[in-house]
Amino acid sequence: MAERAIQMEGTVTGEHGVGMGKRDYLASEMGQSTVDAMRKARHASTKPFTEMESGVKGRWDLLKAEVMGAPQVKQSDIKALQEAAAEFEEEPVVEQKQAA
């Protein structure tokens, strides 16, 4: 279903972001360079891991709406994000251990 939506120039996201079930389709829709830029912007944000993504093991590419502001993104918005993210070095993703 997600692949068909992308083929028809639709989106795999909704008003709450991409979510765990469709996160692997985000690069197909937006392009890997955009996903990389979103990762960099996420790392540069001031929100700690536990506040944004509690229960998610180090996946920084999940929250498109949080980073981009909305699921319907203009190319100019993507370019602006990529330019802003270029200022930051991507930090390695650290797996978070869940309490037993």
Short mmCIF file of N, CA and C in Angstrom, two decimals, residues 22-96:
data_model
loop_
_atom_site.label_atom_id
_atom_site.label_comp_id
_atom_site.label_asym_id
_atom_site.label_seq_id
_atom_site.Cartn_x
_atom_site.Cartn_y
_atom_site.Cartn_z
N LYS A 22 5.89 2.52 8.86
CA LYS A 22 6.20 2.99 7.51
C LYS A 22 7.54 3.69 7.41
N ARG A 23 8.33 3.66 8.46
CA ARG A 23 9.60 4.40 8.47
C ARG A 23 10.54 3.98 7.36
N ASP A 24 10.51 2.72 6.97
CA ASP A 24 11.42 2.24 5.94
C ASP A 24 11.04 2.74 4.54
N TYR A 25 9.85 3.29 4.38
CA TYR A 25 9.42 3.84 3.09
C TYR A 25 9.77 5.32 2.93
N LEU A 26 10.20 5.96 4.00
CA LEU A 26 10.45 7.40 3.97
C LEU A 26 11.53 7.77 2.95
N ALA A 27 12.61 6.99 2.87
CA ALA A 27 13.67 7.29 1.90
C ALA A 27 13.16 7.16 0.47
N SER A 28 12.26 6.21 0.21
CA SER A 28 11.69 6.06 -1.13
C SER A 28 10.88 7.29 -1.51
N GLU A 29 10.17 7.85 -0.54
CA GLU A 29 9.33 9.01 -0.81
C GLU A 29 10.14 10.30 -0.89
N MET A 30 11.02 10.52 0.08
CA MET A 30 11.69 11.80 0.22
C MET A 30 13.10 11.83 -0.36
N GLY A 31 13.72 10.67 -0.51
CA GLY A 31 15.11 10.59 -0.94
C GLY A 31 16.03 10.43 0.27
N GLN A 32 17.09 9.66 0.10
CA GLN A 32 17.99 9.38 1.22
C GLN A 32 18.66 10.64 1.74
N SER A 33 19.02 11.59 0.85
CA SER A 33 19.68 12.81 1.31
C SER A 33 18.77 13.62 2.23
N THR A 34 17.47 13.61 1.96
CA THR A 34 16.53 14.32 2.83
C THR A 34 16.41 13.62 4.17
N VAL A 35 16.35 12.29 4.16
CA VAL A 35 16.29 11.54 5.42
C VAL A 35 17.56 11.81 6.23
N ASP A 36 18.71 11.85 5.56
CA ASP A 36 19.96 12.16 6.26
C ASP A 36 19.92 13.56 6.86
N ALA A 37 19.37 14.52 6.12
CA ALA A 37 19.25 15.89 6.64
C ALA A 37 18.32 15.93 7.84
N MET A 38 17.23 15.16 7.79
CA MET A 38 16.32 15.12 8.94
C MET A 38 17.01 14.51 10.15
N ARG A 39 17.84 13.49 9.93
CA ARG A 39 18.60 12.89 11.03
C ARG A 39 19.51 13.93 11.68
N LYS A 40 20.22 14.68 10.83
CA LYS A 40 21.13 15.70 11.36
C LYS A 40 20.37 16.76 12.14
N ALA A 41 19.23 17.18 11.60
CA ALA A 41 18.43 18.19 12.30
C ALA A 41 17.92 17.64 13.63
N ARG A 42 17.55 16.38 13.64
CA ARG A 42 17.06 15.74 14.87
C ARG A 42 18.17 15.69 15.92
N HIS A 43 19.37 15.31 15.49
CA HIS A 43 20.50 15.27 16.42
C HIS A 43 20.81 16.65 16.97
N ALA A 44 20.61 17.67 16.16
CA ALA A 44 20.93 19.03 16.57
C ALA A 44 19.85 19.65 17.45
N SER A 45 18.71 19.02 17.54
CA SER A 45 17.62 19.60 18.32
C SER A 45 17.93 19.54 19.80
N THR A 46 17.19 20.28 20.57
CA THR A 46 17.43 20.33 22.02
C THR A 46 16.60 19.32 22.79
N LYS A 47 15.72 18.60 22.12
CA LYS A 47 14.88 17.63 22.82
C LYS A 47 15.66 16.35 23.08
N PRO A 48 15.71 15.89 24.31
CA PRO A 48 16.45 14.66 24.60
C PRO A 48 15.76 13.43 24.02
N PHE A 49 16.51 12.37 23.87
CA PHE A 49 16.00 11.13 23.29
C PHE A 49 14.73 10.66 23.99
N THR A 50 14.73 10.63 25.30
CA THR A 50 13.59 10.07 26.02
C THR A 50 12.33 10.91 25.86
N GLU A 51 12.46 12.21 25.70
CA GLU A 51 11.28 13.07 25.54
C GLU A 51 10.62 12.85 24.18
N MET A 52 11.44 12.71 23.12
CA MET A 52 10.91 12.59 21.76
C MET A 52 10.51 11.17 21.40
N GLU A 53 11.32 10.19 21.79
CA GLU A 53 11.18 8.87 21.22
C GLU A 53 11.27 7.77 22.27
N SER A 54 10.65 7.95 23.40
CA SER A 54 10.76 6.92 24.43
C SER A 54 10.22 5.60 23.89
N GLY A 55 10.94 4.54 24.15
CA GLY A 55 10.54 3.22 23.68
C GLY A 55 11.01 2.88 22.29
N VAL A 56 11.66 3.80 21.61
CA VAL A 56 12.16 3.57 20.26
C VAL A 56 13.67 3.45 20.35
N LYS A 57 14.23 2.41 19.78
CA LYS A 57 15.65 2.12 19.94
C LYS A 57 16.52 2.89 18.94
N GLY A 58 16.82 4.12 19.21
CA GLY A 58 17.80 4.87 18.44
C GLY A 58 17.45 5.15 17.00
N ARG A 59 16.19 5.07 16.59
CA ARG A 59 15.81 5.37 15.21
C ARG A 59 15.50 6.86 15.11
N TRP A 60 16.35 7.62 14.44
CA TRP A 60 16.20 9.07 14.37
C TRP A 60 15.37 9.51 13.17
N ASP A 61 15.01 8.61 12.30
CA ASP A 61 14.32 8.99 11.06
C ASP A 61 12.81 8.77 11.13
N LEU A 62 12.26 8.72 12.34
CA LEU A 62 10.85 8.36 12.47
C LEU A 62 9.87 9.52 12.37
N LEU A 63 10.26 10.68 12.79
CA LEU A 63 9.26 11.71 13.04
C LEU A 63 9.31 12.83 12.01
N LYS A 64 8.91 12.52 10.81
CA LYS A 64 8.94 13.49 9.72
C LYS A 64 8.16 14.75 10.06
N ALA A 65 6.98 14.62 10.58
CA ALA A 65 6.17 15.80 10.89
C ALA A 65 6.81 16.64 11.97
N GLU A 66 7.47 16.03 12.93
CA GLU A 66 8.14 16.78 13.99
C GLU A 66 9.29 17.61 13.43
N VAL A 67 10.07 17.02 12.53
CA VAL A 67 11.22 17.72 11.97
C VAL A 67 10.81 18.69 10.88
N MET A 68 9.92 18.27 9.99
CA MET A 68 9.56 19.07 8.83
C MET A 68 8.40 20.02 9.11
N GLY A 69 7.60 19.73 10.12
CA GLY A 69 6.50 20.61 10.45
C GLY A 69 5.17 20.15 9.89
N ALA A 70 5.17 19.38 8.83
CA ALA A 70 3.92 18.90 8.22
C ALA A 70 4.25 17.80 7.23
N PRO A 71 3.31 16.90 6.96
CA PRO A 71 3.58 15.84 6.00
C PRO A 71 3.64 16.32 4.55
N GLN A 72 2.99 17.42 4.22
CA GLN A 72 3.04 17.96 2.87
C GLN A 72 4.18 18.97 2.81
N VAL A 73 5.31 18.56 2.25
CA VAL A 73 6.52 19.36 2.29
C VAL A 73 6.86 19.88 0.91
N LYS A 74 7.19 21.16 0.82
CA LYS A 74 7.61 21.77 -0.44
C LYS A 74 9.10 21.52 -0.63
N GLN A 75 9.54 21.49 -1.89
CA GLN A 75 10.96 21.32 -2.18
C GLN A 75 11.79 22.42 -1.53
N SER A 76 11.27 23.64 -1.47
CA SER A 76 12.02 24.74 -0.83
C SER A 76 12.22 24.47 0.65
N ASP A 77 11.24 23.84 1.30
CA ASP A 77 11.38 23.49 2.72
C ASP A 77 12.47 22.44 2.90
N ILE A 78 12.49 21.46 2.00
CA ILE A 78 13.50 20.40 2.07
C ILE A 78 14.89 21.00 1.90
N LYS A 79 15.04 21.88 0.92
CA LYS A 79 16.35 22.51 0.67
C LYS A 79 16.79 23.32 1.88
N ALA A 80 15.88 24.06 2.48
CA ALA A 80 16.22 24.86 3.67
C ALA A 80 16.67 23.96 4.81
N LEU A 81 15.99 22.84 4.99
CA LEU A 81 16.38 21.89 6.04
C LEU A 81 17.75 21.30 5.76
N GLN A 82 18.00 20.93 4.51
CA GLN A 82 19.30 20.36 4.16
C GLN A 82 20.42 21.36 4.40
N GLU A 83 20.19 22.63 4.07
CA GLU A 83 21.20 23.66 4.29
C GLU A 83 21.46 23.86 5.78
N ALA A 84 20.39 23.88 6.57
CA ALA A 84 20.55 24.05 8.01
C ALA A 84 21.27 22.86 8.63
N ALA A 85 20.93 21.67 8.18
CA ALA A 85 21.52 20.45 8.74
C ALA A 85 22.99 20.30 8.35
N ALA A 86 23.40 20.91 7.25
CA ALA A 86 24.78 20.80 6.80
C ALA A 86 25.76 21.39 7.81
N GLU A 87 25.28 22.23 8.70
CA GLU A 87 26.14 22.85 9.71
C GLU A 87 26.53 21.88 10.82
N PHE A 88 25.83 20.77 10.93
CA PHE A 88 26.04 19.86 12.04
C PHE A 88 26.65 18.54 11.57
N GLU A 89 27.53 18.01 12.37
CA GLU A 89 28.08 16.68 12.12
C GLU A 89 27.11 15.66 12.68
N GLU A 90 26.85 14.60 11.94
CA GLU A 90 25.95 13.56 12.44
C GLU A 90 26.66 12.75 13.51
N GLU A 91 26.00 12.61 14.65
CA GLU A 91 26.54 11.82 15.75
C GLU A 91 26.13 10.36 15.56
N PRO A 92 26.95 9.43 16.05
CA PRO A 92 26.55 8.02 15.93
C PRO A 92 25.30 7.72 16.74
N VAL A 93 24.47 6.85 16.21
CA VAL A 93 23.25 6.45 16.92
C VAL A 93 23.64 5.44 17.98
N VAL A 94 23.19 5.68 19.20
CA VAL A 94 23.48 4.78 20.32
C VAL A 94 22.21 4.04 20.67
N GLU A 95 22.29 2.72 20.67
CA GLU A 95 21.12 1.91 21.05
C GLU A 95 20.81 2.15 22.51
N GLN A 96 19.56 2.39 22.81
CA GLN A 96 19.11 2.60 24.18
C GLN A 96 18.65 1.27 24.76
#
